[in-house]
Every structure is written in structure tokens, then in C-alpha cells.
Short mmCIF file of C-alpha atoms in Angstrom, two decimals:
data_model
loop_
_atom_site.label_atom_id
_atom_site.label_comp_id
_atom_site.label_asym_id
_atom_site.label_seq_id
_atom_site.Cartn_x
_atom_site.Cartn_y
_atom_site.Cartn_z
CA MET A 1 0.01 -0.01 0.00
CA ASN A 2 2.91 2.32 0.74
CA LYS A 3 4.18 1.79 -2.83
CA LYS A 4 0.76 2.88 -4.14
CA LYS A 5 0.98 6.08 -2.08
CA ASP A 6 4.53 6.76 -3.43
CA ASN A 7 3.34 6.23 -7.03
CA SER A 8 0.46 8.66 -6.44
CA LYS A 9 2.84 11.22 -5.03
CA LEU A 10 5.19 10.86 -8.00
CA LYS A 11 2.22 11.28 -10.35
CA ILE A 12 1.20 14.48 -8.56
CA ILE A 13 4.79 15.82 -8.73
CA PHE A 14 4.94 14.99 -12.42
CA ILE A 15 1.64 16.83 -13.03
CA LEU A 16 3.00 19.76 -10.99
CA HIS A 17 6.10 19.99 -13.17
CA ILE A 18 4.03 19.88 -16.39
CA VAL A 19 1.79 22.64 -15.01
CA LEU A 20 4.79 24.72 -13.99
CA MET A 21 6.30 24.27 -17.48
CA VAL A 22 3.07 25.62 -19.01
CA TYR A 23 2.90 28.38 -16.41
CA SER A 24 6.44 29.45 -17.20
CA PHE A 25 5.27 30.11 -20.82
CA CYS A 26 3.50 33.22 -19.49
CA GLY A 27 6.91 34.88 -19.54
CA VAL A 28 7.23 34.16 -23.23
CA CYS A 29 3.80 35.59 -23.92
CA SER A 30 4.58 38.67 -21.84
CA LYS A 31 7.84 39.29 -23.67
CA LYS A 32 6.17 38.76 -27.03
CA ALA A 33 3.34 41.17 -26.10
CA SER A 34 5.85 43.81 -25.11
CA GLY A 35 7.08 43.97 -28.67
CA GLU A 36 3.59 44.60 -30.09
CA GLU A 37 1.67 47.80 -30.43
CA PHE A 38 -0.53 48.45 -27.38
CA LEU A 39 -4.00 46.96 -27.77
CA SER A 40 -3.23 45.54 -31.21
CA PHE A 41 -4.65 42.10 -32.04
CA ARG A 42 -1.34 40.32 -31.32
CA PHE A 43 -0.88 42.25 -28.06
CA CYS A 44 -4.34 41.21 -26.86
CA MET A 45 -3.77 37.64 -28.13
CA TYR A 46 -0.56 37.23 -26.07
CA TYR A 47 -2.18 38.67 -22.95
CA GLY A 48 -5.28 36.54 -23.50
CA ILE A 49 -3.04 33.43 -23.63
CA MET A 50 -1.41 34.57 -20.42
CA ILE A 51 -4.76 35.00 -18.64
CA LEU A 52 -5.89 31.57 -19.86
CA ILE A 53 -2.67 29.92 -18.69
CA MET A 54 -2.79 31.62 -15.31
CA GLY A 55 -6.45 30.66 -14.79
CA LEU A 56 -5.78 27.00 -15.61
CA TYR A 57 -2.69 27.11 -13.46
CA ALA A 58 -4.65 28.46 -10.49
CA VAL A 59 -7.21 25.66 -10.67
CA VAL A 60 -4.60 22.90 -11.00
CA TRP A 61 -2.41 24.50 -8.30
CA GLN A 62 -5.28 24.28 -5.81
CA GLN A 63 -5.70 20.58 -6.60
CA ILE A 64 -1.98 19.96 -6.20
CA ILE A 65 -1.68 21.66 -2.81
CA LYS A 66 -4.54 19.44 -1.57
CA ARG A 67 -2.36 16.41 -2.31
CA LEU A 68 1.19 17.63 -1.55
CA PRO A 69 2.69 19.49 1.37
CA LEU A 70 2.65 23.18 0.57
CA THR A 71 6.37 23.49 1.25
CA MET A 72 7.17 20.81 -1.28
CA ALA A 73 4.88 22.37 -3.93
CA PHE A 74 6.43 25.81 -3.48
CA ALA A 75 9.98 24.37 -3.54
CA ASN A 76 9.26 22.73 -6.89
CA LYS A 77 7.95 26.07 -8.24
CA ALA A 78 11.59 27.09 -8.66
CA VAL A 79 11.70 24.86 -11.73
CA THR A 80 10.25 27.77 -13.65
CA VAL A 81 13.78 29.19 -13.67
CA VAL A 82 14.86 26.16 -15.68
CA TRP A 83 11.96 26.54 -18.09
CA GLY A 84 12.73 30.27 -18.42
CA LEU A 85 16.23 29.35 -19.59
CA ILE A 86 14.86 26.82 -22.05
CA TRP A 87 12.13 29.13 -23.43
CA GLY A 88 14.66 31.94 -23.74
CA ALA A 89 16.97 29.76 -25.86
CA VAL A 90 14.27 28.09 -27.94
CA VAL A 91 11.88 30.97 -28.56
CA PHE A 92 14.17 34.03 -28.41
CA GLY A 93 17.50 32.56 -29.41
CA GLU A 94 19.13 33.66 -26.14
CA GLU A 95 22.55 32.30 -25.38
CA ILE A 96 22.92 29.64 -22.66
CA THR A 97 26.06 30.55 -20.75
CA LEU A 98 28.05 28.57 -18.22
CA GLY A 99 26.81 30.89 -15.48
CA LYS A 100 23.17 30.24 -16.40
CA VAL A 101 23.78 26.51 -16.47
CA ILE A 102 25.43 26.66 -13.01
CA GLY A 103 22.49 28.71 -11.74
CA VAL A 104 20.02 26.16 -13.05
CA ILE A 105 21.96 23.31 -11.49
CA MET A 106 21.94 25.13 -8.14
CA VAL A 107 18.16 25.60 -8.37
CA ILE A 108 17.59 21.95 -9.19
CA LEU A 109 19.90 20.81 -6.32
CA GLY A 110 18.09 23.12 -3.93
CA MET A 111 14.75 21.65 -4.98
CA VAL A 112 15.99 18.10 -4.54
CA ILE A 113 17.59 18.80 -1.15
CA PHE A 114 14.56 20.60 0.12
CA SER A 115 12.15 17.93 -1.14
CA LEU A 116 14.20 15.14 0.46
CA SER A 117 14.45 16.95 3.80
CA ASP A 118 10.76 17.72 3.63
CA GLU A 119 9.96 14.05 3.21
CA LYS A 120 12.07 13.15 6.24
CA ASP A 121 10.35 15.81 8.33
CA VAL A 122 6.94 14.62 7.25
CA GLY A 123 7.91 11.01 8.11
CA LYS A 124 9.14 12.06 11.57
CA ALA A 125 5.97 14.03 12.25
CA GLY A 126 3.90 10.97 11.34
CA GLU A 127 5.92 8.78 13.65
CA ASN A 128 5.44 11.11 16.64
CA ASP A 129 1.70 11.53 16.20
CA HIS A 130 0.88 8.37 18.10
CA GLU A 131 3.04 9.20 21.11
CA ILE A 132 0.56 11.61 22.73
#
């Protein structure tokens, strides 16, 4: 049964990362809109896409924080930095420098360390609940 719970948690984390990837695309739309004439069709289209993404993100985020500890969900939100780097390179042709790669690695390591320590803290809290 514990394996089933772990698989469910991994599924939620996977969904969280997919949603964060889509959410990070708001930055692309924002940057694209900034290059358009104010209130032109393309300007409104980019901002409309942003509003749609943020609305969907808000709904899914609420479902995720029902199923994951809030600290873990927020720690994983840092992955948007990674997606920002990827979107910048793919969509805008920005250069990926060594400094950016080191920064992304540090973000990922921080997420992993925090998530692992959070799991241990949750496990300890669960063990002590019955000692009252």
C-alpha cells in the first residue's frame, strides 16, 4: 500500500512539473506582447493566452496543494527558472552561458535537497503523532 502512495505522489509531482512548465510560458507571452503595439490584435492575443494559462494554473495548483505538502509544492515552483532558460533559448535565441547553467543546477539541487528533507520531516511528524 505504501508503494501505491509513493506512485500517487510521483504522479502529482509529475503533473506539478508539467503545469509549471506551461505556467512558465507566461513569460514568453509577456515578452512577445511587449514587442507589439498596445491593444493591437497580437498584443491582446498574447495577454489573452497569459490569462488563460494563469487561470488554468490556479485551478490545478489548488488541486496539487490538496495532495502535496505546501512547502514541497512551493519548492518545486523554482523549476520555472529552468523553463525560463529553455524558453529563452528556444523561442528568443538567447545564449545559454556557463553561469546560467550553473544557476539552473543550483536551483535543481536546492529543490531536490529541500524535497528530500521535507519528506524526512513529514515522516518524523507521522511517527510522533501516536506518542501523545
